[in-house]
Short mmCIF file of C-alpha atoms in Angstrom, two decimals:
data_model
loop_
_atom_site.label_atom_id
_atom_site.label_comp_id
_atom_site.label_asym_id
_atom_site.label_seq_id
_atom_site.Cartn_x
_atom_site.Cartn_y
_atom_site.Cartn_z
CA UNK A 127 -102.07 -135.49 -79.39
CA UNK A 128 -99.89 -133.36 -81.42
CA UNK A 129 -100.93 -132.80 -84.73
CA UNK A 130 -97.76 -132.80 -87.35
CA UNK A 131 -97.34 -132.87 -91.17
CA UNK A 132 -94.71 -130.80 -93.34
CA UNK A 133 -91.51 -129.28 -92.36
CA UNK A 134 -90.58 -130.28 -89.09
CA UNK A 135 -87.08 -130.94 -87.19
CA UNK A 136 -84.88 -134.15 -86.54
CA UNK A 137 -83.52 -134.21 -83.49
CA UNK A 138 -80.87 -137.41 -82.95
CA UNK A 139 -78.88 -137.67 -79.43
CA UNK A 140 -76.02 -140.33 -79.77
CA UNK A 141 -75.03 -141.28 -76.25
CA UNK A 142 -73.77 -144.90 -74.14
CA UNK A 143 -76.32 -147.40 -72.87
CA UNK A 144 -74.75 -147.03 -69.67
CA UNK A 145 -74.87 -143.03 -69.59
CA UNK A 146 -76.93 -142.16 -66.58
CA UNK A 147 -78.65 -139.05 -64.73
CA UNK A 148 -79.90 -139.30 -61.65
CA UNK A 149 -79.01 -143.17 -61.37
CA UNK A 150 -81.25 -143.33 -64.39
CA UNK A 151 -80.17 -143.88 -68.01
CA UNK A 152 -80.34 -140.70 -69.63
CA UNK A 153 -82.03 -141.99 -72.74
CA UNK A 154 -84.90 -142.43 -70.62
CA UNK A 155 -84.63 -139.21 -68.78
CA UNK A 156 -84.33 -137.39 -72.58
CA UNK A 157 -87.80 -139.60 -73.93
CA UNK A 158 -89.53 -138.48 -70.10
CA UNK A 159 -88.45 -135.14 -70.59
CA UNK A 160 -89.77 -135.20 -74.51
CA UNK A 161 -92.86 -136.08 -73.57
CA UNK A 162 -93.54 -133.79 -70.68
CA UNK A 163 -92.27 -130.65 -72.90
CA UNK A 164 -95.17 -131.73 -75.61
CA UNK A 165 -93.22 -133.01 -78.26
CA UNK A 166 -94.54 -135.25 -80.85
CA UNK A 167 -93.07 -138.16 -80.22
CA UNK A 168 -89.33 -140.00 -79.06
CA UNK A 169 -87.80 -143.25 -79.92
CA UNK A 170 -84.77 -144.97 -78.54
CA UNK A 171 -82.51 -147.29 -80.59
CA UNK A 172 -79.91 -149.20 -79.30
CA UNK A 173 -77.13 -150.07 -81.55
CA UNK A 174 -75.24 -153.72 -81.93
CA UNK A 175 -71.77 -151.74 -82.88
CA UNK A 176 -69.89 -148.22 -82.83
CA UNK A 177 -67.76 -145.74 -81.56
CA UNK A 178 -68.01 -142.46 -80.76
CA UNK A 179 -65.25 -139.14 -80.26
CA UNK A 180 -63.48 -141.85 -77.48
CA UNK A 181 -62.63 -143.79 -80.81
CA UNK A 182 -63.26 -147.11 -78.35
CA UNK A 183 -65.79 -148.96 -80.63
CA UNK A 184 -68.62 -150.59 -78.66
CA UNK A 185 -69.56 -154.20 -79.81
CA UNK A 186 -72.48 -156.74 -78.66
CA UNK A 187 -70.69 -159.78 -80.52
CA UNK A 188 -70.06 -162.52 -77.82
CA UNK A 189 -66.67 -162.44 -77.33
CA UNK A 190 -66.28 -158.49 -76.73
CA UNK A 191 -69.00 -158.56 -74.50
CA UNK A 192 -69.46 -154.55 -74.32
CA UNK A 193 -72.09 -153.52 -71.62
CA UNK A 194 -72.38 -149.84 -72.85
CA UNK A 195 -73.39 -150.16 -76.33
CA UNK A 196 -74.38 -147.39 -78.15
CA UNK A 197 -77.74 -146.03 -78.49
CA UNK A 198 -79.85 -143.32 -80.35
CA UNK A 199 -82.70 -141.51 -78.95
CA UNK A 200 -84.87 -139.58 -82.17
CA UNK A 201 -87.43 -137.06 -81.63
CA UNK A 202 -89.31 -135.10 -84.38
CA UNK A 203 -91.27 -132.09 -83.98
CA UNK A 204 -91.47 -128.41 -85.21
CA UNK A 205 -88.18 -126.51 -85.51
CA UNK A 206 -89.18 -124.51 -82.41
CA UNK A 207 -90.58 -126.98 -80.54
CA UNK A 208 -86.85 -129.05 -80.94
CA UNK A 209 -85.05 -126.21 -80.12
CA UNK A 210 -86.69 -124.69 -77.51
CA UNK A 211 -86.23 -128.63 -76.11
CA UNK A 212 -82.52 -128.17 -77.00
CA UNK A 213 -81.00 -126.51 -73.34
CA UNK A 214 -82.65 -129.59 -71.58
CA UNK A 215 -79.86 -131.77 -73.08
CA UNK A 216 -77.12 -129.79 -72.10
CA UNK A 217 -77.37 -130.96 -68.63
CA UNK A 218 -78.24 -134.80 -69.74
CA UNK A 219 -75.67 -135.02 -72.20
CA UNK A 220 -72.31 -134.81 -70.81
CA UNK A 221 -70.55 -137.12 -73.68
CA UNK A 222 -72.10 -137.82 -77.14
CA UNK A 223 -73.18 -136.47 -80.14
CA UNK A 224 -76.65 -134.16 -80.76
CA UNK A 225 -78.02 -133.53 -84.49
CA UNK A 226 -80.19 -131.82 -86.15
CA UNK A 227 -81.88 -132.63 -89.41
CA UNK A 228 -84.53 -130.91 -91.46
CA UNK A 229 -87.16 -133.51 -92.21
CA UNK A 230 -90.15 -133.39 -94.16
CA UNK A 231 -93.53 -135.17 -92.01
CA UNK A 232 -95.74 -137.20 -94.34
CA UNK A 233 -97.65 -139.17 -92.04
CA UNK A 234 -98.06 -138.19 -87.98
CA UNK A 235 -100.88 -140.85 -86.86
CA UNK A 236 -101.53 -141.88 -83.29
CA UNK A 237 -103.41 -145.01 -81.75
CA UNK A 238 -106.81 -143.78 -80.65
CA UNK A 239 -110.35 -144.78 -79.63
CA UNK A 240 -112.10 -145.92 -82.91
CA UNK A 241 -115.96 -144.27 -83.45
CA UNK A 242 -117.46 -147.46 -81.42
CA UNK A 243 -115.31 -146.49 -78.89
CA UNK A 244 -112.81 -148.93 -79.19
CA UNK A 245 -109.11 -148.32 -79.73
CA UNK A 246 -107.01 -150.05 -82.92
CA UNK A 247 -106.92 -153.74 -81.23
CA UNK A 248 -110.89 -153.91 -80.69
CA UNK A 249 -110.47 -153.16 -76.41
CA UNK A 250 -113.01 -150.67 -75.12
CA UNK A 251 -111.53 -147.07 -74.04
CA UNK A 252 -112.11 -146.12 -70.52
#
């Protein structure tokens, strides 16, 4: 596990649900591609309403019925570690928006075997 308190990096990739690489969605790809690259951690959010540089807003209510709603992947690591990850999205992102956003890291703490050799909901570790 990556060990990460302080100054780190926000990195926030605003793309479509439907967005795909590969015949995969890309946020997917992007978290897969996070984690094999080391980074401490990626989270996908998918939004109920927006719009984007298309200025076509993007809606979940009933009557709209919008299959490619929009969605936020988040990773925060080190400033090098998000930037050296940064060239991987420019051939997974072909629309969307990327940011970047110092961030301070108070608290970085992962699920893990306990001292009995249990992890956090009392199952033994293999």
């Amino acid at each position: 596990m990556t060990s990460l308190t302080g100054r780190a990096l926000r990195l926030t990739v605003f793309i479509g649900e439907d967005d795909t690489w590969h015949h995969k969605p890309v946020y997917t790809e992007i978290v897969h591609r996070a984690h094999a690259a080391g980074l401490a951690g990626a989270s996908v959010f998918r939004g109920i309403e927006g719009f984007g540089a298309s200025s076509r807003i993007h809606t979940s209510r009933l009557l709209s019925l919008s299959e490619d709603l929009p969605v936020a992947i988040v990773v925060v690591d080190t400033e090098e570690r998000v930037r050296a990850f940064l060239p991987q999205l420019d051939e997974l992102v072909g629309e969307g928006l990327v940011t970047l956003e110092k961030c301070e890291v108070m608290r970085y703490v992962g699920r893990g075997p306990g001292p009995d050799g249990t992890d956090p909901k009392g199952k033994k570790s293999l």
